[in-house]
Amino acid sequence: MDFNMKKLASDAGIFFTRAVQFTEEKFGQAEKTELDAQFENLLARADSTKNWTEKILRQTEVLLQPNPSARVEEFLYEKLDRKVPSRVTNGELLAQYMAEAASELGPTTPYGKTLIKVAEAEKRLGAAERDFIHTASINFLTPLRTFLEGDWKTISKERRLLHNRRLDLDACKARLKKAKAAEAKATCEGDTVPDFQETRPRNYILSASASATLDDTSRPPSWAEWKEDYPGGWRRPCFFLVPLNPSVTRARGCLSLPKDRKLWNDEADKAEQELRVAQTEFDRQAEVTRLLLEGISSTHVNHLRCLHEFVESQTTYYAQCYRHMLDLQKQLGSSQGAIFPGTFVGTTEPASPPLSSTSPTTAAATMPVGPSVAGLAPPGEAALCLEEVAPPASGTRKARVLYDYEAADSSELALLADELITVYSLPGMDPDWLIGERGNKKGKVPVTYLELLS
């Protein structure tokens, strides 16, 4: 393997410098450039969009495929760029088992015939489920994945670049600040000597000649010795760290104040130039990132359209399921009479059967007592007898009695299971009761004991 040691060393140095700078920012020991409030709001909105998109995507996948092993298999096929194999739905598998059971138990028996009819309905339900999963995956899941794997990765990449540009800008600000402080100290008169160890950036190293001068074998003279040897105003030698730049890397011995001040002026000018470049790059990257974050609004519009399509496909799926089960109910009802007691085609609310069909007295006691037809008459008028009530010209229906019912009083009509009667409603009657006719007898009958026929 061909390793570029210089590049590795440079990357490692940058990494540790970033880590130290980031830690100092967290503890408030370094300057940090703050973004404006609108930009922070865009960042928060983008993060929220990403988090909720991931949650909605995962839960929709659970809805469409409850089996976690199947989901993992589909995920692996997608990552390997291979076509997901066709899988039998639960409804289709149940239909297959029912058909095999009917074939073995006897397709001509009542149980076998019913198994065959239910198997056909379950097969249609499974096909409808397959179509719903396919439509929802294309119209809803695919756009969500495209956002997370495409647009969001681009936004994350630009945000990382913006973060690095901000760190570069803050480092340049800190360097300029230290250079200005050292320049101010260098202009001081007298014996005041600037502390170069404090003003240098962290990526400075000791020059070779300065290190040699500070060696034990060549110890520099003391300040008193230099004062005696140079009474004309020369300063004592100062050995300090200089930046890794060929133009400024050199050993410093005894410099006069004008030369020292010129060196710091050059360093300050260079820091100002680097700061301007870093500020330009930061502003450019901030503008690019802002445009990407503002595109989240378009993402919301696209996801809204996909959500409408998902709702439409789900509505179609449930409508197909209802239609298939309705057809199955009619087929089973026509072959075996009233097979689903308590469930009436055309009613909005399913009614519960009585607690005990063998105890008419108890069942009648639990049923709501409807007002009598005589009680519907306005006050001051005579009570109207049921024999005098004429059925409406339209609105009469046939009904099959599901359970035996014993009349509680003379206003009600006793019923026998499986008989057919004519029923109709009168204005102002309790919706739980109807007027029933059987031959020349009529009276109130509870709706829950009837199966209304079309």
Tab-separated table of C-alpha atoms in Angstrom:
chain	number	residue	atom	x	y	z
A	1	MET	CA	0.000	0.000	0.000
A	2	ASP	CA	1.224	3.478	-0.851
A	3	PHE	CA	0.854	5.701	2.188
A	4	ASN	CA	1.363	9.430	1.985
A	5	MET	CA	2.847	10.080	5.402
A	6	LYS	CA	2.841	13.849	4.966
A	7	LYS	CA	-0.869	13.851	4.132
A	8	LEU	CA	-1.636	11.530	7.063
A	9	ALA	CA	0.325	13.733	9.420
A	10	SER	CA	-1.407	16.844	8.086
A	11	ASP	CA	-4.876	15.277	8.431
A	12	ALA	CA	-4.067	14.103	11.948
A	13	GLY	CA	-2.872	17.579	12.896
A	14	ILE	CA	-6.029	19.174	11.500
A	15	PHE	CA	-8.188	16.630	13.335
A	16	PHE	CA	-6.574	17.273	16.715
A	17	THR	CA	-6.648	21.025	16.149
A	18	ARG	CA	-10.380	20.839	15.381
A	19	ALA	CA	-10.959	18.697	18.443
A	20	VAL	CA	-9.167	21.134	20.730
A	21	GLN	CA	-10.954	24.116	19.186
A	22	PHE	CA	-14.360	22.431	19.468
A	23	THR	CA	-13.692	21.531	23.121
A	24	GLU	CA	-12.667	25.082	23.934
A	25	GLU	CA	-15.867	26.365	22.304
A	26	LYS	CA	-17.944	24.016	24.431
A	27	PHE	CA	-16.300	25.311	27.597
A	28	GLY	CA	-16.558	28.934	26.468
A	29	GLN	CA	-12.794	29.396	26.156
A	30	ALA	CA	-12.761	30.169	22.423
A	31	GLU	CA	-14.696	32.492	20.161
A	32	LYS	CA	-17.574	30.943	18.182
A	33	THR	CA	-19.314	32.519	15.202
A	34	GLU	CA	-23.080	32.296	15.734
A	35	LEU	CA	-25.522	31.824	12.871
A	36	ASP	CA	-28.551	34.095	12.542
A	37	ALA	CA	-31.911	33.067	14.015
A	38	GLN	CA	-33.524	32.362	10.629
A	39	PHE	CA	-30.693	30.016	9.686
A	40	GLU	CA	-31.015	28.187	13.013
A	41	ASN	CA	-34.763	27.809	12.420
A	42	LEU	CA	-34.079	26.322	8.988
A	43	LEU	CA	-31.637	23.856	10.539
A	44	ALA	CA	-34.125	22.839	13.227
A	45	ARG	CA	-36.895	22.420	10.650
A	46	ALA	CA	-34.673	20.256	8.457
A	47	ASP	CA	-33.672	18.048	11.392
A	48	SER	CA	-37.311	17.654	12.425
A	49	THR	CA	-38.316	16.762	8.858
A	50	LYS	CA	-35.606	14.140	8.657
A	51	ASN	CA	-36.451	12.545	12.024
A	52	TRP	CA	-40.205	12.331	11.375
A	53	THR	CA	-39.685	11.104	7.826
A	54	GLU	CA	-37.603	8.226	9.160
A	55	LYS	CA	-40.266	7.331	11.745
A	56	ILE	CA	-43.132	7.496	9.232
A	57	LEU	CA	-41.132	5.427	6.750
A	58	ARG	CA	-40.352	2.696	9.288
A	59	GLN	CA	-43.927	2.494	10.578
A	60	THR	CA	-45.380	2.401	7.059
A	61	GLU	CA	-43.057	-0.493	6.266
A	62	VAL	CA	-44.363	-2.266	9.385
A	63	LEU	CA	-47.938	-1.617	8.239
A	64	LEU	CA	-47.329	-3.004	4.774
A	65	GLN	CA	-45.151	-5.898	5.936
A	66	PRO	CA	-45.673	-6.877	9.615
A	67	ASN	CA	-43.139	-9.720	9.365
A	68	PRO	CA	-39.723	-8.361	10.502
A	69	SER	CA	-37.807	-11.187	8.813
A	70	ALA	CA	-39.458	-10.385	5.485
A	71	ARG	CA	-38.577	-6.704	5.929
A	72	VAL	CA	-34.924	-7.542	6.560
A	73	GLU	CA	-34.897	-9.774	3.469
A	74	GLU	CA	-36.378	-7.023	1.307
A	75	PHE	CA	-33.827	-4.554	2.695
A	76	LEU	CA	-30.932	-6.841	1.788
A	77	TYR	CA	-32.273	-7.370	-1.732
A	78	GLU	CA	-32.528	-3.596	-2.214
A	79	LYS	CA	-28.965	-3.034	-0.994
A	80	LEU	CA	-27.683	-5.778	-3.295
A	81	ASP	CA	-29.545	-4.225	-6.243
A	82	ARG	CA	-31.520	-7.389	-6.846
A	83	LYS	CA	-35.214	-7.886	-7.515
A	84	VAL	CA	-37.271	-8.810	-4.468
A	85	PRO	CA	-38.888	-12.241	-5.033
A	86	SER	CA	-42.662	-12.430	-5.143
A	87	ARG	CA	-44.161	-13.412	-1.805
A	88	VAL	CA	-47.577	-14.929	-1.112
A	89	THR	CA	-49.782	-12.728	1.065
A	90	ASN	CA	-51.427	-14.018	4.224
A	91	GLY	CA	-54.878	-13.941	2.617
A	92	GLU	CA	-53.708	-15.981	-0.359
A	93	LEU	CA	-52.003	-18.501	1.923
A	94	LEU	CA	-55.180	-18.857	3.986
A	95	ALA	CA	-57.179	-19.346	0.784
A	96	GLN	CA	-54.783	-22.102	-0.266
A	97	TYR	CA	-55.166	-23.928	3.073
A	98	MET	CA	-58.959	-23.651	2.968
A	99	ALA	CA	-59.121	-24.994	-0.587
A	100	GLU	CA	-56.920	-27.949	0.333
A	101	ALA	CA	-59.020	-28.627	3.432
A	102	ALA	CA	-62.236	-28.574	1.376
A	103	SER	CA	-60.729	-30.961	-1.143
A	104	GLU	CA	-59.764	-33.422	1.580
A	105	LEU	CA	-62.866	-33.107	3.785
A	106	GLY	CA	-65.300	-33.258	0.898
A	107	PRO	CA	-66.167	-30.434	-1.465
A	108	THR	CA	-69.803	-31.539	-1.646
A	109	THR	CA	-70.445	-31.306	2.078
A	110	PRO	CA	-71.899	-28.087	3.545
A	111	TYR	CA	-68.628	-27.425	5.367
A	112	GLY	CA	-66.582	-28.085	2.214
A	113	LYS	CA	-68.767	-25.818	0.081
A	114	THR	CA	-68.428	-23.024	2.624
A	115	LEU	CA	-64.661	-23.482	2.780
A	116	ILE	CA	-64.440	-23.147	-0.995
A	117	LYS	CA	-66.493	-19.950	-1.026
A	118	VAL	CA	-64.492	-18.395	1.814
A	119	ALA	CA	-61.229	-19.451	0.122
A	120	GLU	CA	-62.236	-17.631	-3.052
A	121	ALA	CA	-63.042	-14.496	-1.051
A	122	GLU	CA	-59.741	-14.683	0.840
A	123	LYS	CA	-57.888	-15.091	-2.437
A	124	ARG	CA	-59.476	-11.903	-3.765
A	125	LEU	CA	-58.603	-10.142	-0.506
A	126	GLY	CA	-54.991	-11.279	-0.848
A	127	ALA	CA	-54.808	-9.972	-4.408
A	128	ALA	CA	-56.232	-6.622	-3.271
A	129	GLU	CA	-53.655	-6.494	-0.477
A	130	ARG	CA	-50.860	-7.187	-2.951
A	131	ASP	CA	-52.022	-4.327	-5.183
A	132	PHE	CA	-52.242	-1.983	-2.187
A	133	ILE	CA	-48.708	-2.836	-1.016
A	134	HIS	CA	-47.313	-2.310	-4.517
A	135	THR	CA	-49.102	1.017	-5.003
A	136	ALA	CA	-48.166	2.324	-1.539
A	137	SER	CA	-44.521	1.350	-2.016
A	138	ILE	CA	-44.242	3.244	-5.297
A	139	ASN	CA	-46.314	6.315	-4.430
A	140	PHE	CA	-45.367	6.801	-0.780
A	141	LEU	CA	-42.341	4.823	0.426
A	142	THR	CA	-40.130	5.498	-2.598
A	143	PRO	CA	-40.328	9.339	-2.330
A	144	LEU	CA	-39.535	9.162	1.388
A	145	ARG	CA	-36.496	6.965	0.773
A	146	THR	CA	-35.390	9.224	-2.079
A	147	PHE	CA	-35.408	12.217	0.255
A	148	LEU	CA	-33.441	10.434	3.002
A	149	GLU	CA	-30.885	8.834	0.682
A	150	GLY	CA	-30.538	11.737	-1.751
A	151	ASP	CA	-31.516	15.238	-0.697
A	152	TRP	CA	-30.765	14.745	2.992
A	153	LYS	CA	-27.286	13.337	2.322
A	154	THR	CA	-26.510	16.409	0.209
A	155	ILE	CA	-27.761	18.699	2.982
A	156	SER	CA	-25.682	16.830	5.578
A	157	LYS	CA	-22.554	17.098	3.427
A	158	GLU	CA	-22.956	20.845	2.944
A	159	ARG	CA	-23.650	21.311	6.648
A	160	ARG	CA	-20.380	19.560	7.518
A	161	LEU	CA	-18.529	21.821	5.094
A	162	LEU	CA	-20.180	24.854	6.672
A	163	HIS	CA	-19.119	23.637	10.110
A	164	ASN	CA	-15.495	23.325	8.943
A	165	ARG	CA	-15.623	26.769	7.353
A	166	ARG	CA	-16.884	28.204	10.619
A	167	LEU	CA	-14.043	26.574	12.545
A	168	ASP	CA	-11.529	27.999	10.037
A	169	LEU	CA	-13.074	31.433	10.418
A	170	ASP	CA	-12.942	31.295	14.205
A	171	ALA	CA	-9.324	30.106	14.099
A	172	CYS	CA	-8.397	33.055	11.860
A	173	LYS	CA	-10.177	35.440	14.220
A	174	ALA	CA	-8.273	34.042	17.178
A	175	ARG	CA	-4.962	34.287	15.302
A	176	LEU	CA	-5.607	37.908	14.329
A	177	LYS	CA	-6.595	38.756	17.872
A	178	LYS	CA	-3.374	37.290	19.256
A	179	ALA	CA	-1.282	38.994	16.584
A	180	LYS	CA	-2.864	42.353	17.444
A	181	ALA	CA	-2.185	41.809	21.129
A	182	ALA	CA	1.454	40.892	20.456
A	183	GLU	CA	1.850	43.910	18.188
A	184	ALA	CA	0.544	46.158	20.942
A	185	LYS	CA	3.009	44.653	23.391
A	186	ALA	CA	5.864	45.066	20.915
A	187	THR	CA	5.253	48.811	20.748
A	188	CYS	CA	5.704	49.183	24.491
A	189	GLU	CA	8.846	51.049	25.537
A	190	GLY	CA	11.279	50.233	28.276
A	191	ASP	CA	11.961	46.813	29.624
A	192	THR	CA	8.518	45.435	28.813
A	193	VAL	CA	8.959	42.287	26.753
A	194	PRO	CA	6.043	40.607	24.983
A	195	ASP	CA	5.218	37.053	25.954
A	196	PHE	CA	5.516	35.307	22.624
A	197	GLN	CA	4.560	31.961	24.107
A	198	GLU	CA	1.022	33.259	24.782
A	199	THR	CA	0.477	34.998	21.441
A	200	ARG	CA	1.616	32.205	19.125
A	201	PRO	CA	-0.953	29.934	17.471
A	202	ARG	CA	-1.056	26.298	18.534
A	203	ASN	CA	0.470	25.006	15.293
A	204	TYR	CA	3.785	26.792	15.850
A	205	ILE	CA	6.969	24.881	16.632
A	206	LEU	CA	10.352	25.898	17.923
A	207	SER	CA	12.810	26.725	15.156
A	208	ALA	CA	15.992	24.660	14.898
A	209	SER	CA	18.464	27.506	15.533
A	210	ALA	CA	16.434	28.753	18.472
A	211	SER	CA	16.396	25.278	19.948
A	212	ALA	CA	20.142	25.032	19.542
A	213	THR	CA	20.604	28.397	21.241
A	214	LEU	CA	18.546	27.217	24.192
A	215	ASP	CA	20.672	24.055	24.564
A	216	ASP	CA	22.496	23.556	27.866
A	217	THR	CA	25.878	23.762	26.153
A	218	SER	CA	25.095	27.185	24.725
A	219	ARG	CA	23.115	28.891	27.492
A	220	PRO	CA	22.222	32.502	26.567
A	221	PRO	CA	23.684	35.243	28.781
A	222	SER	CA	21.614	36.744	31.519
A	223	TRP	CA	19.848	40.080	31.265
A	224	ALA	CA	22.433	41.738	33.508
A	225	GLU	CA	25.255	40.537	31.235
A	226	TRP	CA	23.526	41.872	28.126
A	227	LYS	CA	22.861	45.172	29.855
A	228	GLU	CA	26.526	45.587	30.663
A	229	ASP	CA	27.667	44.583	27.168
A	230	TYR	CA	25.050	46.674	25.304
A	231	PRO	CA	24.346	49.869	27.204
A	232	GLY	CA	22.967	51.560	24.052
A	233	GLY	CA	19.421	50.255	24.414
A	234	TRP	CA	19.590	46.733	22.985
A	235	ARG	CA	17.140	44.264	24.406
A	236	ARG	CA	17.967	40.870	25.816
A	237	PRO	CA	17.560	38.034	23.307
A	238	CYS	CA	14.153	36.430	23.170
A	239	PHE	CA	13.728	32.907	21.860
A	240	PHE	CA	10.191	31.966	20.952
A	241	LEU	CA	8.155	29.794	18.617
A	242	VAL	CA	7.570	30.931	15.036
A	243	PRO	CA	4.947	29.657	12.553
A	244	LEU	CA	5.589	26.876	10.030
A	245	ASN	CA	6.018	29.211	7.081
A	246	PRO	CA	9.208	29.443	5.042
A	247	SER	CA	8.844	33.201	4.720
A	248	VAL	CA	8.829	33.779	8.463
A	249	THR	CA	10.553	30.699	9.858
A	250	ARG	CA	13.920	31.854	11.134
A	251	ALA	CA	15.916	31.946	14.323
A	252	ARG	CA	15.601	35.101	16.323
A	253	GLY	CA	18.334	36.312	18.545
A	254	CYS	CA	18.716	39.869	19.734
A	255	LEU	CA	16.393	42.170	17.780
A	256	SER	CA	15.818	45.833	18.182
A	257	LEU	CA	12.331	47.175	18.891
A	258	PRO	CA	11.724	48.540	15.350
A	259	LYS	CA	12.541	45.158	13.762
A	260	ASP	CA	10.413	43.317	16.291
A	261	ARG	CA	7.514	45.678	15.711
A	262	LYS	CA	7.796	45.219	11.920
A	263	LEU	CA	7.657	41.445	12.274
A	264	TRP	CA	4.429	41.623	14.253
A	265	ASN	CA	2.973	44.119	11.772
A	266	ASP	CA	3.612	41.634	8.972
A	267	GLU	CA	2.072	38.853	11.036
A	268	ALA	CA	-1.050	40.946	11.716
A	269	ASP	CA	-1.413	41.824	8.026
A	270	LYS	CA	-1.152	38.185	7.064
A	271	ALA	CA	-3.741	37.221	9.682
A	272	GLU	CA	-6.121	39.891	8.376
A	273	GLN	CA	-5.743	38.599	4.818
A	274	GLU	CA	-6.441	35.004	5.898
A	275	LEU	CA	-9.444	36.214	7.873
A	276	ARG	CA	-10.906	37.894	4.792
A	277	VAL	CA	-10.470	34.709	2.752
A	278	ALA	CA	-12.005	32.573	5.512
A	279	GLN	CA	-14.944	34.984	5.847
A	280	THR	CA	-15.597	34.846	2.090
A	281	GLU	CA	-15.552	31.046	2.046
A	282	PHE	CA	-17.823	30.878	5.093
A	283	ASP	CA	-20.366	33.282	3.569
A	284	ARG	CA	-20.400	31.364	0.282
A	285	GLN	CA	-20.909	28.021	2.042
A	286	ALA	CA	-23.602	29.491	4.296
A	287	GLU	CA	-25.521	30.706	1.234
A	288	VAL	CA	-25.319	27.270	-0.431
A	289	THR	CA	-26.510	25.555	2.734
A	290	ARG	CA	-29.318	28.075	3.190
A	291	LEU	CA	-30.650	27.400	-0.322
A	292	LEU	CA	-30.678	23.652	0.355
A	293	LEU	CA	-32.468	24.128	3.674
A	294	GLU	CA	-35.089	26.357	2.079
A	295	GLY	CA	-35.781	23.506	-0.353
A	296	ILE	CA	-37.333	21.588	2.576
A	297	SER	CA	-40.579	23.459	1.799
A	298	SER	CA	-40.663	21.832	-1.652
A	299	THR	CA	-40.011	18.496	0.017
A	300	HIS	CA	-43.048	19.018	2.239
A	301	VAL	CA	-45.206	19.763	-0.822
A	302	ASN	CA	-44.000	16.597	-2.533
A	303	HIS	CA	-44.608	14.486	0.578
A	304	LEU	CA	-48.091	15.986	0.892
A	305	ARG	CA	-48.959	14.861	-2.633
A	306	CYS	CA	-47.579	11.396	-1.893
A	307	LEU	CA	-49.620	11.256	1.312
A	308	HIS	CA	-52.825	11.965	-0.625
A	309	GLU	CA	-51.980	9.162	-3.042
A	310	PHE	CA	-51.336	6.810	-0.122
A	311	VAL	CA	-54.726	7.636	1.404
A	312	GLU	CA	-56.437	7.067	-1.938
A	313	SER	CA	-54.789	3.679	-2.403
A	314	GLN	CA	-55.696	2.661	1.140
A	315	THR	CA	-59.289	3.771	0.621
A	316	THR	CA	-59.489	1.732	-2.578
A	317	TYR	CA	-58.068	-1.292	-0.795
A	318	TYR	CA	-60.575	-1.169	2.069
A	319	ALA	CA	-63.444	-0.568	-0.368
A	320	GLN	CA	-62.437	-3.701	-2.276
A	321	CYS	CA	-62.248	-5.679	0.962
A	322	TYR	CA	-65.728	-4.506	1.960
A	323	ARG	CA	-67.147	-5.403	-1.428
A	324	HIS	CA	-65.577	-8.881	-1.385
A	325	MET	CA	-66.841	-9.618	2.125
A	326	LEU	CA	-70.287	-8.314	1.231
A	327	ASP	CA	-70.442	-10.686	-1.714
A	328	LEU	CA	-69.278	-13.539	0.507
A	329	GLN	CA	-71.932	-12.736	3.083
A	330	LYS	CA	-74.648	-12.790	0.422
A	331	GLN	CA	-73.411	-16.102	-0.962
A	332	LEU	CA	-73.359	-17.751	2.433
A	333	GLY	CA	-76.721	-16.231	3.376
A	334	SER	CA	-78.355	-17.523	0.174
A	335	SER	CA	-77.021	-21.040	0.716
A	336	GLN	CA	-77.683	-21.433	4.425
A	337	GLY	CA	-80.237	-18.774	5.270
A	338	ALA	CA	-79.370	-16.200	7.944
A	339	ILE	CA	-75.824	-17.286	8.737
A	340	PHE	CA	-74.631	-14.017	10.275
A	341	PRO	CA	-77.089	-13.131	13.047
A	342	GLY	CA	-76.761	-9.593	14.262
A	343	THR	CA	-75.212	-8.357	10.995
A	344	PHE	CA	-77.625	-6.760	8.558
A	345	VAL	CA	-76.776	-5.614	5.082
A	346	GLY	CA	-77.619	-1.976	4.615
A	347	THR	CA	-77.650	-0.992	8.298
A	348	THR	CA	-75.072	1.481	9.554
A	349	GLU	CA	-74.549	-0.085	12.997
A	350	PRO	CA	-74.284	-3.819	13.707
A	351	ALA	CA	-76.697	-4.970	16.359
A	352	SER	CA	-75.869	-7.515	19.050
A	353	PRO	CA	-77.990	-10.665	19.433
A	354	PRO	CA	-79.986	-11.110	22.624
A	355	LEU	CA	-78.289	-12.629	25.631
A	356	SER	CA	-80.276	-15.862	25.390
A	357	SER	CA	-82.490	-16.965	22.546
A	358	THR	CA	-84.054	-19.684	24.748
A	359	SER	CA	-85.383	-17.233	27.296
A	360	PRO	CA	-87.771	-14.834	25.517
A	361	THR	CA	-88.851	-13.153	28.747
A	362	THR	CA	-85.293	-12.256	29.720
A	363	ALA	CA	-84.468	-11.132	26.174
A	364	ALA	CA	-87.532	-8.915	26.033
A	365	ALA	CA	-86.605	-7.404	29.383
A	366	THR	CA	-83.151	-6.383	28.103
A	367	MET	CA	-84.452	-4.784	24.921
A	368	PRO	CA	-85.207	-1.026	24.930
A	369	VAL	CA	-88.874	-0.336	25.422
A	370	GLY	CA	-90.119	1.700	22.483
A	371	PRO	CA	-93.031	4.082	22.724
A	372	SER	CA	-96.364	2.647	21.736
A	373	VAL	CA	-98.176	3.907	18.700
A	374	ALA	CA	-100.857	5.235	20.996
A	375	GLY	CA	-98.197	7.185	22.852
A	376	LEU	CA	-97.239	8.968	19.638
A	377	ALA	CA	-100.581	10.755	19.427
A	378	PRO	CA	-100.566	14.421	20.353
A	379	PRO	CA	-101.933	15.313	23.800
A	380	GLY	CA	-105.662	15.803	23.885
A	381	GLU	CA	-106.373	13.331	21.070
A	382	ALA	CA	-107.637	9.813	21.459
A	383	ALA	CA	-105.180	6.933	21.316
A	384	LEU	CA	-104.814	5.352	17.908
A	385	CYS	CA	-105.341	1.584	17.701
A	386	LEU	CA	-102.865	-0.521	15.724
A	387	GLU	CA	-105.714	-2.047	13.730
A	388	GLU	CA	-106.577	1.429	12.425
A	389	VAL	CA	-102.984	2.151	11.269
A	390	ALA	CA	-102.708	1.806	7.501
A	391	PRO	CA	-99.283	0.852	6.038
A	392	PRO	CA	-97.636	3.513	3.886
A	393	ALA	CA	-98.004	3.287	0.158
A	394	SER	CA	-94.227	2.826	-0.197
A	395	GLY	CA	-91.488	1.844	2.214
A	396	THR	CA	-92.685	-1.610	3.263
A	397	ARG	CA	-90.054	-4.339	3.308
A	398	LYS	CA	-89.860	-8.023	3.943
A	399	ALA	CA	-87.894	-9.240	6.949
A	400	ARG	CA	-86.798	-12.634	8.208
A	401	VAL	CA	-87.155	-13.266	11.939
A	402	LEU	CA	-83.910	-14.442	13.530
A	403	TYR	CA	-85.087	-15.374	17.019
A	404	ASP	CA	-88.286	-16.172	18.840
A	405	TYR	CA	-89.785	-13.136	20.536
A	406	GLU	CA	-92.634	-13.022	23.055
A	407	ALA	CA	-94.733	-9.859	23.004
A	408	ALA	CA	-94.528	-7.888	26.245
A	409	ASP	CA	-97.996	-6.291	25.791
A	410	SER	CA	-100.825	-6.040	23.304
A	411	SER	CA	-99.030	-3.352	21.235
A	412	GLU	CA	-96.237	-5.777	20.279
A	413	LEU	CA	-96.261	-8.690	17.860
A	414	ALA	CA	-95.002	-12.118	18.902
A	415	LEU	CA	-92.447	-13.595	16.517
A	416	LEU	CA	-91.243	-17.047	15.547
A	417	ALA	CA	-87.754	-17.732	14.175
A	418	ASP	CA	-87.332	-18.052	10.385
A	419	GLU	CA	-90.795	-16.656	9.516
A	420	LEU	CA	-91.202	-13.838	7.018
A	421	ILE	CA	-93.147	-10.689	7.931
A	422	THR	CA	-93.770	-7.280	6.393
A	423	VAL	CA	-92.313	-4.309	8.274
A	424	TYR	CA	-92.484	-0.549	7.919
A	425	SER	CA	-91.817	2.546	10.000
A	426	LEU	CA	-94.097	5.378	11.096
A	427	PRO	CA	-93.101	9.016	11.558
A	428	GLY	CA	-91.883	9.683	15.088
A	429	MET	CA	-91.243	6.050	16.004
A	430	ASP	CA	-88.226	4.874	17.925
A	431	PRO	CA	-85.603	3.759	15.335
A	432	ASP	CA	-85.064	0.529	17.315
A	433	TRP	CA	-88.640	-0.590	16.588
A	434	LEU	CA	-90.752	-1.221	13.467
A	435	ILE	CA	-94.404	-2.046	12.751
A	436	GLY	CA	-94.691	-5.688	11.718
A	437	GLU	CA	-97.562	-7.420	9.907
A	438	ARG	CA	-98.262	-11.147	9.674
A	439	GLY	CA	-101.553	-11.939	8.062
A	440	ASN	CA	-104.234	-9.915	9.847
A	441	LYS	CA	-102.041	-9.291	12.911
A	442	LYS	CA	-99.786	-6.294	13.384
A	443	GLY	CA	-97.693	-4.822	16.175
A	444	LYS	CA	-94.344	-3.419	17.162
A	445	VAL	CA	-91.284	-5.616	16.631
A	446	PRO	CA	-87.639	-4.986	17.669
A	447	VAL	CA	-85.206	-4.371	14.810
A	448	THR	CA	-82.497	-6.513	16.405
A	449	TYR	CA	-84.635	-9.621	15.948
A	450	LEU	CA	-84.960	-9.092	12.180
A	451	GLU	CA	-82.902	-9.450	9.052
A	452	LEU	CA	-84.120	-6.889	6.544
A	453	LEU	CA	-84.330	-8.264	3.029
A	454	SER	CA	-83.785	-6.180	-0.056
